JSON list of C-alpha atoms and ligand atoms in Angstrom, two decimals:
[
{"chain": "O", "resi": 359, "resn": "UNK", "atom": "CA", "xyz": [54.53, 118.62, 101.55]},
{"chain": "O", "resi": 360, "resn": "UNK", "atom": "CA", "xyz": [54.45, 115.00, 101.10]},
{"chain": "O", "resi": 361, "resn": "UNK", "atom": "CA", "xyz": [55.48, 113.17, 97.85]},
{"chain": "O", "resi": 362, "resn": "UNK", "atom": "CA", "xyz": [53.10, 111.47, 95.91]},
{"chain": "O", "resi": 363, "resn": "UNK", "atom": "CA", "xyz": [53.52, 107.82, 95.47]},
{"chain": "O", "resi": 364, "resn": "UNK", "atom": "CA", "xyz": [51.71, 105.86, 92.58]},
{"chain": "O", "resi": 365, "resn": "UNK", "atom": "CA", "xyz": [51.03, 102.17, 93.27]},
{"chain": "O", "resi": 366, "resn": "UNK", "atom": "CA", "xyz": [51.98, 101.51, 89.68]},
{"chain": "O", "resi": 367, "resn": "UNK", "atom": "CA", "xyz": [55.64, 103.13, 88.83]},
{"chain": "O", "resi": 368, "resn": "UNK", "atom": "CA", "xyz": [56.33, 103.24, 85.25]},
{"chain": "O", "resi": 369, "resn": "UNK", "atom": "CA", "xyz": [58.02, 100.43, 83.79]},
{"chain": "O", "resi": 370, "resn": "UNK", "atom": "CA", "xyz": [61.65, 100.74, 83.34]},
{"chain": "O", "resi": 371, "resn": "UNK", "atom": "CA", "xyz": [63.67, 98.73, 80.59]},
{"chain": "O", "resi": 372, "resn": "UNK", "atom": "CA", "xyz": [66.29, 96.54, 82.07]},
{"chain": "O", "resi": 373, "resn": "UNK", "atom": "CA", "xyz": [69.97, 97.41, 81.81]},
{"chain": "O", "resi": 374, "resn": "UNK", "atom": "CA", "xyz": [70.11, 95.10, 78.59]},
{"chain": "O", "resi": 375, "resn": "UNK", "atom": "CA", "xyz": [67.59, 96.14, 76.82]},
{"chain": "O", "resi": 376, "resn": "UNK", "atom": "CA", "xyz": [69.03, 100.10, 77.55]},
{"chain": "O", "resi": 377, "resn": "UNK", "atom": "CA", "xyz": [72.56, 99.04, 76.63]},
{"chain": "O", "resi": 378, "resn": "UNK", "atom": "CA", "xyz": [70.97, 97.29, 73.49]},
{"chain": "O", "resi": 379, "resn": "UNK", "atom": "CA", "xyz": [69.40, 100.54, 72.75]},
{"chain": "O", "resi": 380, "resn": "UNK", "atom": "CA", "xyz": [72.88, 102.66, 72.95]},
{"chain": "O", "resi": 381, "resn": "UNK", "atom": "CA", "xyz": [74.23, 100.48, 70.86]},
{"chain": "O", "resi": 382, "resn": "UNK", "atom": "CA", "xyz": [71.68, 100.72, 68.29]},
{"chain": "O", "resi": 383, "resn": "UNK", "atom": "CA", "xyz": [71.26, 103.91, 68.31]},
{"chain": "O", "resi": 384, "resn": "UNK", "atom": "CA", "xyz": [75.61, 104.42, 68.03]},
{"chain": "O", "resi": 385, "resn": "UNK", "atom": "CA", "xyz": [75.58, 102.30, 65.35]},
{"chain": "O", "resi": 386, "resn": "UNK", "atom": "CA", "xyz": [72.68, 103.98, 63.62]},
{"chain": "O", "resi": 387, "resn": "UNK", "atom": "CA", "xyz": [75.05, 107.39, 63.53]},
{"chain": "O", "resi": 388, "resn": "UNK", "atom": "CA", "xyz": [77.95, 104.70, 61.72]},
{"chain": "O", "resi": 389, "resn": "UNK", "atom": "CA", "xyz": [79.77, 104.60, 65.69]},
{"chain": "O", "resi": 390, "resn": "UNK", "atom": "CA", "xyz": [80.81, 100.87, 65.39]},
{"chain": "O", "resi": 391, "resn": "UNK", "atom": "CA", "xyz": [80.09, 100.21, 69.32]},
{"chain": "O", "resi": 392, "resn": "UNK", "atom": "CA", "xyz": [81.14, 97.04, 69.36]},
{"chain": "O", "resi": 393, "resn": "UNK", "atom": "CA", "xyz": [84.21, 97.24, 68.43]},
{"chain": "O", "resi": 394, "resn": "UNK", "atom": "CA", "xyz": [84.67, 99.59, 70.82]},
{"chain": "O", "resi": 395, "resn": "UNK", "atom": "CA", "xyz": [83.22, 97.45, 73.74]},
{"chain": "O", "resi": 396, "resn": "UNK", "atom": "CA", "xyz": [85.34, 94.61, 72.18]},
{"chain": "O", "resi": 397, "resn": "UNK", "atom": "CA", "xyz": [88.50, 96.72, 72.45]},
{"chain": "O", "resi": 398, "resn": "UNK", "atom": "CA", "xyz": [87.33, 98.11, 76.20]},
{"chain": "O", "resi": 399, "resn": "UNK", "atom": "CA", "xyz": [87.21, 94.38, 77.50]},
{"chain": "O", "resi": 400, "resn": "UNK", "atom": "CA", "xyz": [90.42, 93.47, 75.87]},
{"chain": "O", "resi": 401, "resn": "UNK", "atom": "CA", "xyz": [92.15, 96.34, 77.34]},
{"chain": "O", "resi": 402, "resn": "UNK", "atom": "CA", "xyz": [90.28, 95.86, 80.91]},
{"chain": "O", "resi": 403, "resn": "UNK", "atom": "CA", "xyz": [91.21, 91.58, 81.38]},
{"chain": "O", "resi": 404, "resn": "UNK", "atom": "CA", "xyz": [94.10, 91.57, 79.30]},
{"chain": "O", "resi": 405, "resn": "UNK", "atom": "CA", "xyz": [96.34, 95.00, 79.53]},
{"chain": "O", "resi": 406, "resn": "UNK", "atom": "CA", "xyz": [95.32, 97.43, 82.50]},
{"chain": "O", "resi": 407, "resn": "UNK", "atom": "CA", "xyz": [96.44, 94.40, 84.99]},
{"chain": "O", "resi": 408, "resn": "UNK", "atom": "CA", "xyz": [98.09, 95.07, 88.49]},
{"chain": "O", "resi": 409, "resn": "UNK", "atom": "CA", "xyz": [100.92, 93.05, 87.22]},
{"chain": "O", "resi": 410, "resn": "UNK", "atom": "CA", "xyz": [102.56, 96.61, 85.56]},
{"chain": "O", "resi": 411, "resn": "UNK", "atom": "CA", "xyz": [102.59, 98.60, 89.04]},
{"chain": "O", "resi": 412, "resn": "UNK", "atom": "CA", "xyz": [103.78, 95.49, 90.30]},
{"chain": "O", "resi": 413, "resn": "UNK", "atom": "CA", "xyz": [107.10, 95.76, 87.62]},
{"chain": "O", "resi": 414, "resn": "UNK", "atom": "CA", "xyz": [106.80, 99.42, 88.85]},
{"chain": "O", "resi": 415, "resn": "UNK", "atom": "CA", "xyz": [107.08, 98.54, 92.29]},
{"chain": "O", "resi": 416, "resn": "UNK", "atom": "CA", "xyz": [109.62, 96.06, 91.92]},
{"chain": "O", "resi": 417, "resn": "UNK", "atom": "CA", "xyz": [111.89, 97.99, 89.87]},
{"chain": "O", "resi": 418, "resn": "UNK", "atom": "CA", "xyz": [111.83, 101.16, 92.35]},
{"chain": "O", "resi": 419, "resn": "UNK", "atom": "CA", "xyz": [113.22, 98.86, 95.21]},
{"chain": "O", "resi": 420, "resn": "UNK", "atom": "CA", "xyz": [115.79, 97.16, 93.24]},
{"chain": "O", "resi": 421, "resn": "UNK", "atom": "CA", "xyz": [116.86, 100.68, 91.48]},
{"chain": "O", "resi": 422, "resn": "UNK", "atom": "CA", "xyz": [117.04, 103.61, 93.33]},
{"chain": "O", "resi": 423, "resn": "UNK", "atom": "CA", "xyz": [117.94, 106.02, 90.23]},
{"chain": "O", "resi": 424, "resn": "UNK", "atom": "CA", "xyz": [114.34, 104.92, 89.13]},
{"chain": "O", "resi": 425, "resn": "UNK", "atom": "CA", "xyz": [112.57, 105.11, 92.18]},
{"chain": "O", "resi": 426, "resn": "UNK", "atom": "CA", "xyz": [113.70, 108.67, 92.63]},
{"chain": "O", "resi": 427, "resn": "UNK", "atom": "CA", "xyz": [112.57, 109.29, 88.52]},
{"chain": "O", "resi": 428, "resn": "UNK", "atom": "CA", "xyz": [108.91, 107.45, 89.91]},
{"chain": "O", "resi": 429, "resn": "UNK", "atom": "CA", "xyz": [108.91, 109.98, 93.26]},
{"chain": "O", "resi": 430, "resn": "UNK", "atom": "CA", "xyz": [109.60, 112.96, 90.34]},
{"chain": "O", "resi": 431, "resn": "UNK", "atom": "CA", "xyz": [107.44, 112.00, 87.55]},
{"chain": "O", "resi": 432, "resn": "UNK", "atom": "CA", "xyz": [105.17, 109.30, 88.17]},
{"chain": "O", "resi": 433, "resn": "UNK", "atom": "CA", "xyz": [104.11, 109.42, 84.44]},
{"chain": "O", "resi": 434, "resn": "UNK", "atom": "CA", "xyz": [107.38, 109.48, 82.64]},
{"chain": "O", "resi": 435, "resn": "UNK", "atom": "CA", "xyz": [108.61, 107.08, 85.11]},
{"chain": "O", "resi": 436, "resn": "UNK", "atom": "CA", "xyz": [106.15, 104.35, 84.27]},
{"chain": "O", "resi": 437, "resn": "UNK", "atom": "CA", "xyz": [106.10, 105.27, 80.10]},
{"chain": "O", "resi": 438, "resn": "UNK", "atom": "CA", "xyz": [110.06, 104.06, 80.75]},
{"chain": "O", "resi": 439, "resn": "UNK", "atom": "CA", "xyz": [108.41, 100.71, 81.41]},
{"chain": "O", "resi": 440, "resn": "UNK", "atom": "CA", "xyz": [105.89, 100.92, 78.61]},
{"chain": "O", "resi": 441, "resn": "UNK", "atom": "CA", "xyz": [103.20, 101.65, 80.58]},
{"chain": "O", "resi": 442, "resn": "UNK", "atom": "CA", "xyz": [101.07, 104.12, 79.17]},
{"chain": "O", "resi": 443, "resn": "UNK", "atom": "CA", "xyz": [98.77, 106.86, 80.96]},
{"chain": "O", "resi": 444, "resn": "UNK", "atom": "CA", "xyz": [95.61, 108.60, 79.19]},
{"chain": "O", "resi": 445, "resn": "UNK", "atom": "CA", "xyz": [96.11, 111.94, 78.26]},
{"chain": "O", "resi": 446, "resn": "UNK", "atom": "CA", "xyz": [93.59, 113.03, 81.48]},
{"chain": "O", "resi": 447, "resn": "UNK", "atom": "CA", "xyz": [96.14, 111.00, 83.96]},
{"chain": "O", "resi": 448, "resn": "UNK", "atom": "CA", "xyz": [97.88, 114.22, 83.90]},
{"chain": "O", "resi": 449, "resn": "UNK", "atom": "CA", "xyz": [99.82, 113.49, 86.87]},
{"chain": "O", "resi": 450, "resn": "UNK", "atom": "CA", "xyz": [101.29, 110.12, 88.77]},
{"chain": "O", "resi": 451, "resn": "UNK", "atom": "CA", "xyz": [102.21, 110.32, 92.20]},
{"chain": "O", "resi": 452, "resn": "UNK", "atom": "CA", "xyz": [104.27, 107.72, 94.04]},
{"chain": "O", "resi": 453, "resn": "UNK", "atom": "CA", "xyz": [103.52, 107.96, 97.56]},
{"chain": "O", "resi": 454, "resn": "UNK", "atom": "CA", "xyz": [106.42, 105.90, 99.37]},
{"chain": "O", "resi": 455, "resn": "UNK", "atom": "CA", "xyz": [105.32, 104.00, 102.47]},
{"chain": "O", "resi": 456, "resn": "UNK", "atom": "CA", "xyz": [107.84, 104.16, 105.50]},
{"chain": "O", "resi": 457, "resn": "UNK", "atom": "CA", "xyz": [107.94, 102.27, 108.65]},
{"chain": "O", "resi": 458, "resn": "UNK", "atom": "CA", "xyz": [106.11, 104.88, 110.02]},
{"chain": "O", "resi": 459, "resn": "UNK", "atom": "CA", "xyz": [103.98, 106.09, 107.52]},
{"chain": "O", "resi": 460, "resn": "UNK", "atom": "CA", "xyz": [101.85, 104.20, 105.32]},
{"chain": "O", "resi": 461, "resn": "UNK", "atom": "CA", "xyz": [99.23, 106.04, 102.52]},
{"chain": "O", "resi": 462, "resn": "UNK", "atom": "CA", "xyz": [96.09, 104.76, 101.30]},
{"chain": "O", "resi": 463, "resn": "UNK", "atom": "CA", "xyz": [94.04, 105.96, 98.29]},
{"chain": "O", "resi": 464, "resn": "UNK", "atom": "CA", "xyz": [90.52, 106.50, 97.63]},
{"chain": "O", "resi": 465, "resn": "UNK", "atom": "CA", "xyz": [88.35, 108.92, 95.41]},
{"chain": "O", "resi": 466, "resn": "UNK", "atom": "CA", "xyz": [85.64, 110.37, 97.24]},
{"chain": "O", "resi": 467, "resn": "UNK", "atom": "CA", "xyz": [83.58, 111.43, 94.30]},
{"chain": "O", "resi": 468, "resn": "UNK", "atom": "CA", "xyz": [83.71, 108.26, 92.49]},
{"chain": "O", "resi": 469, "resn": "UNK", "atom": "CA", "xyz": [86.58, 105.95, 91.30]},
{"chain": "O", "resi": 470, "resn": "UNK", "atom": "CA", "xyz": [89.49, 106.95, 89.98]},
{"chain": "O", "resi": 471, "resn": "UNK", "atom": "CA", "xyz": [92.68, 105.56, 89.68]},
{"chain": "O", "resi": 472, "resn": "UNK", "atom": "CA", "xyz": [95.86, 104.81, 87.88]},
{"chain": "O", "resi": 473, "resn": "UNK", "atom": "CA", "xyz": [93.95, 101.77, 86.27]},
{"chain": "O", "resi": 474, "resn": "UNK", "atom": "CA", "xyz": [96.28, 101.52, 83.38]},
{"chain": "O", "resi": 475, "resn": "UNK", "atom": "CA", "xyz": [99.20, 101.15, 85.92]},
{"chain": "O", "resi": 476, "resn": "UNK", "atom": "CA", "xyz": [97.46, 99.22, 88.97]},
{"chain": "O", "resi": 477, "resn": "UNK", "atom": "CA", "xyz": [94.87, 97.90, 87.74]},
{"chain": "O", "resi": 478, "resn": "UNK", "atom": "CA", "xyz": [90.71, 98.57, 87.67]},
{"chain": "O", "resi": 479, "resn": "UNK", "atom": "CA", "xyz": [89.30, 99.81, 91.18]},
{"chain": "O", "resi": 480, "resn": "UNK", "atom": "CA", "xyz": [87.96, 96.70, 92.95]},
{"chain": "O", "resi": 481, "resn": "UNK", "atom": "CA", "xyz": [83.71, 97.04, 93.49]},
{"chain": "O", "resi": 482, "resn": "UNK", "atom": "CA", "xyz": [84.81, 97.79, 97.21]},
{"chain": "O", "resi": 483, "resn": "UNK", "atom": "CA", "xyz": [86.74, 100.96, 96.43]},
{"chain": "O", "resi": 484, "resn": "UNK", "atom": "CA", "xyz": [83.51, 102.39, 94.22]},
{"chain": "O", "resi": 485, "resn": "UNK", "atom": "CA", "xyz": [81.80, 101.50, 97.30]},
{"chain": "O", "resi": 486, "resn": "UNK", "atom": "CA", "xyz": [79.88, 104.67, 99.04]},
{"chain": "O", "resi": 487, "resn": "UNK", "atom": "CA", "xyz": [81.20, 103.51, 102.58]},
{"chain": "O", "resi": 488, "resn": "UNK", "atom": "CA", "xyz": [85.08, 102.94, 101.80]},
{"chain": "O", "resi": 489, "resn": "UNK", "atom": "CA", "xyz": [84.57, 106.33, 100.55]},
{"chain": "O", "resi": 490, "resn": "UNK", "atom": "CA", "xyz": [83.31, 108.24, 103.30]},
{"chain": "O", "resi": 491, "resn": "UNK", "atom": "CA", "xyz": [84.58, 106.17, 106.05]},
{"chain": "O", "resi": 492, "resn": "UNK", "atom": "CA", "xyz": [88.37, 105.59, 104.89]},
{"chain": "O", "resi": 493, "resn": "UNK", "atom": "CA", "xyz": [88.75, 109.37, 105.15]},
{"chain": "O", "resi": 494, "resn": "UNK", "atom": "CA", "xyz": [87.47, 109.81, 108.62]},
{"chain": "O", "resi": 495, "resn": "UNK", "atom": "CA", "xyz": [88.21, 106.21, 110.28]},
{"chain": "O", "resi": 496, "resn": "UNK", "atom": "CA", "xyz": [91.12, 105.44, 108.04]},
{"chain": "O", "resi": 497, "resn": "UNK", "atom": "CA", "xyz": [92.64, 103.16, 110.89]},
{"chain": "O", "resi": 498, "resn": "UNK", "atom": "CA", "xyz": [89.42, 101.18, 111.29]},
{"chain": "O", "resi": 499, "resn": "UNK", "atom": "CA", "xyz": [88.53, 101.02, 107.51]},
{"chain": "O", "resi": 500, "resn": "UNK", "atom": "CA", "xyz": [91.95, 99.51, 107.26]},
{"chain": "O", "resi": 501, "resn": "UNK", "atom": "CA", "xyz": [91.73, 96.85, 110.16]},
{"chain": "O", "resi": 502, "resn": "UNK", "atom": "CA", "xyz": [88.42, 95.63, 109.09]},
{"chain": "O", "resi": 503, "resn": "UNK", "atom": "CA", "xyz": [90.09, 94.73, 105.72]},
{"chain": "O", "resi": 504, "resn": "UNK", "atom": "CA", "xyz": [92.81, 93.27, 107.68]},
{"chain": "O", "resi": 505, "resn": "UNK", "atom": "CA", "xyz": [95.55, 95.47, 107.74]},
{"chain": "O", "resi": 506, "resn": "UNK", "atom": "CA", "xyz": [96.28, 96.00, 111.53]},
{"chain": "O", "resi": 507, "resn": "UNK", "atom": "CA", "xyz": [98.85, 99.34, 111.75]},
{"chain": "O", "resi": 508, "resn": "UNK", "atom": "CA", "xyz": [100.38, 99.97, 114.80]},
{"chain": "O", "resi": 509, "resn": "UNK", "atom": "CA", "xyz": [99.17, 102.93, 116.67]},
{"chain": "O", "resi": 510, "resn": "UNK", "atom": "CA", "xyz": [102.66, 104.48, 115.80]},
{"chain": "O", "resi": 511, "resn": "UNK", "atom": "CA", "xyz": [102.33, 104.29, 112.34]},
{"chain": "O", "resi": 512, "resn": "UNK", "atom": "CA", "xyz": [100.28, 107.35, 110.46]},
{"chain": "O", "resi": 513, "resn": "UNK", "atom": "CA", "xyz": [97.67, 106.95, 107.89]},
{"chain": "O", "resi": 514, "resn": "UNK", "atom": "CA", "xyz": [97.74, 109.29, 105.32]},
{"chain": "O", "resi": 515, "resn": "UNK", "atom": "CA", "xyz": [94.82, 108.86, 102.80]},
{"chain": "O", "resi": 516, "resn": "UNK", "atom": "CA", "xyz": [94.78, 110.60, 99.38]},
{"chain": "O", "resi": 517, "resn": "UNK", "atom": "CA", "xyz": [91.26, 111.68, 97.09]},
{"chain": "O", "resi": 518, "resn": "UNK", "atom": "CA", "xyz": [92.10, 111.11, 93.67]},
{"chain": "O", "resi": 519, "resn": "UNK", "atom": "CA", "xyz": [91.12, 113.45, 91.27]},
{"chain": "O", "resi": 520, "resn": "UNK", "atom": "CA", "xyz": [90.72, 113.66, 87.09]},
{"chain": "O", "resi": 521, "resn": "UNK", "atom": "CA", "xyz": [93.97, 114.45, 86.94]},
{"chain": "O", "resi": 522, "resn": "UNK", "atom": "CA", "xyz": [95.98, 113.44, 90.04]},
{"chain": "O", "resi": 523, "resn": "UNK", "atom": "CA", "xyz": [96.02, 109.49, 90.26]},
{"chain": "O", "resi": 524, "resn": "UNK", "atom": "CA", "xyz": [98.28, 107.67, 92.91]},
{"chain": "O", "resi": 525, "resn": "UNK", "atom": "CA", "xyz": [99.62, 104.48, 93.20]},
{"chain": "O", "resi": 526, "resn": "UNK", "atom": "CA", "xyz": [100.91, 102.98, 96.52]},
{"chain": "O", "resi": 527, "resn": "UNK", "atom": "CA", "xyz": [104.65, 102.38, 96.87]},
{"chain": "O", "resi": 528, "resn": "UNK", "atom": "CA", "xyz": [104.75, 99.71, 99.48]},
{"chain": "O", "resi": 529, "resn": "UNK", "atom": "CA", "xyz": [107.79, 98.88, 101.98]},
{"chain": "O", "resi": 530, "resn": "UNK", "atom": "CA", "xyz": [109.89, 96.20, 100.54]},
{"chain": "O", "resi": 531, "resn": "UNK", "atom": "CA", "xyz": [109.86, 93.15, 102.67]},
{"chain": "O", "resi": 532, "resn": "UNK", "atom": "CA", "xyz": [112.52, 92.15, 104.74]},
{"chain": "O", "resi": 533, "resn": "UNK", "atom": "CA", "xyz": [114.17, 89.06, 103.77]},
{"chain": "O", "resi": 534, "resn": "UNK", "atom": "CA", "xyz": [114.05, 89.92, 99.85]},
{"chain": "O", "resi": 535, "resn": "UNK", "atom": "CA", "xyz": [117.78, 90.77, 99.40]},
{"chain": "O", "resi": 536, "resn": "UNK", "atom": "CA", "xyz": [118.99, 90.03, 96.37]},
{"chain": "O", "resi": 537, "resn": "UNK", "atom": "CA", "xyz": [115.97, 89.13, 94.81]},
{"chain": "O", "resi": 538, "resn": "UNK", "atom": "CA", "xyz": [115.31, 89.79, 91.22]},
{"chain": "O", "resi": 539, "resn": "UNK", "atom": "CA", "xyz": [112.61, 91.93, 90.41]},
{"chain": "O", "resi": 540, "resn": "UNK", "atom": "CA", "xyz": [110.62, 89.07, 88.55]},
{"chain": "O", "resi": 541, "resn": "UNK", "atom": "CA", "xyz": [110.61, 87.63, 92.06]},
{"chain": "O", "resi": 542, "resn": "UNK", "atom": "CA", "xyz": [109.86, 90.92, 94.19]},
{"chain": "O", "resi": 543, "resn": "UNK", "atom": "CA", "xyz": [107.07, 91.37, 91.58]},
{"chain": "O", "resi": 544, "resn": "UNK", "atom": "CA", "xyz": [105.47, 88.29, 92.28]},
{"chain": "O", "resi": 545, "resn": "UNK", "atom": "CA", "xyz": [104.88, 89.65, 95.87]},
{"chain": "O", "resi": 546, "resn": "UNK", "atom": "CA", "xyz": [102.84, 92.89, 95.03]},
{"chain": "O", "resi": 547, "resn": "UNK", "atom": "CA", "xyz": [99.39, 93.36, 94.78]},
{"chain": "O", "resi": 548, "resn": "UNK", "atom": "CA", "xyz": [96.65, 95.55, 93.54]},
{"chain": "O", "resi": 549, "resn": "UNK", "atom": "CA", "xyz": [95.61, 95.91, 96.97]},
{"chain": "O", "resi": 550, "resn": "UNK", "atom": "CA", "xyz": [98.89, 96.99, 98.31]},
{"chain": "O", "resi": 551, "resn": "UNK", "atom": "CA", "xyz": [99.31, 99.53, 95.99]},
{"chain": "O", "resi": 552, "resn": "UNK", "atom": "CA", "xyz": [96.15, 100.87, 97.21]},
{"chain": "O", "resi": 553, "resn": "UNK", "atom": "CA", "xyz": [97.82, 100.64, 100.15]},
{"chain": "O", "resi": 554, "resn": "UNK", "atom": "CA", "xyz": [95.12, 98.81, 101.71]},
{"chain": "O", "resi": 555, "resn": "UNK", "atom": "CA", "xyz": [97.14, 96.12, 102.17]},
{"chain": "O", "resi": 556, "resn": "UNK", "atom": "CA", "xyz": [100.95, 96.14, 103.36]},
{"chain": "O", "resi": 557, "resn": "UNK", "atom": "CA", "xyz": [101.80, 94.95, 100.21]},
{"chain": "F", "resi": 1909, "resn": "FE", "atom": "FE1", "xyz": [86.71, 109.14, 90.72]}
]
């Protein structure tokens, strides 16, 4: 059977004029939606920035009572720092690069992460390829984005799920000794604690 194929495919309203539509029709059932998108936007540029797993990060190297609390309880770890989880975030997991193991994190199905702690998944990491191909050519996927492990090194990658969200714990440079954490923060990126990066 072959699928039939009209010349003239219906006409399909642009994404404005369907988000205009939502929003009508929320505010129609007394849903103030744009308040709501107001509040979404303030939270996305101005609170769920990588500059919190950063302090997270930081603060695990510098305190080892705390980075063993992060390794135990990712979520009541962070809430020490004020950094707050949604309800759904059930669990945090710290996964603690070594010379000789480094983790990367990806959700097959679609794009979770710890947002509120690292940050909002880059449009890469939603991507269809990372997805499929850091799971099976984790070593590759990594090079191409410029993070060259040596062959002795092992890749471990981790799916996010609903409930299950990582963050990266990256090696702490050498050279950093007595830093302050302001400083080792500075270092840390959102990429690094997707541990596509080394840091
Ligand atoms: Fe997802």
């Amino acid at each position: 059977m072959t699928e039939q194929h009209t010349s003239n495919p219906p006409a399909v309203a642009t994404v404005e004029q369907r988000a205009a539509a939502i929003e009508a029709a929320l505010q129609a059932q007394g849903l103030p939606a744009a308040q709501h998108i107001q509040q979404s936007v303030h939270l996305a540029e101005e609170v769920w920035l990588p500059q919190r797993g950063a302090r997270v990060v930081a603060k695990a190297w510098t305190d080892p009572a705390f980075r063993q609390r992060l390794l135990d309880n990712g979520v009541a770890a962070v809430a020490e720092l004020g950094i707050e989880m949604p309800r759904h975030h059930r669990h945090l997991v710290a996964l603690e690069n070594t010379p000789t193991v480094h983790n990367v994190i990806c959700c097959t199905l679609c794009s979770c992460t710890a947002f509120t702690v690292i940050g909002l998944p880059p449009d890469w990491y939603k991507d269809l390829e990372y997805r499929a191909r850091v799971v099976r050519e984790s070593r590759s996927v990594l090079k191409d984005m410029g993070l060259n492990l040596p062959a002795e090194v092992q890749i471990r990658v981790w799916d996010t799920t609903a409930d299950t969200r990582y963050m990266v714990l990256p090696v702490r440079p050498e050279g950093t000794e007595g830093w302050s954490e302001e400083r080792l923060a500075a270092l840390v990126t959102k990429d690094g604690m997707i541990g596509v990066a080394s840091i």
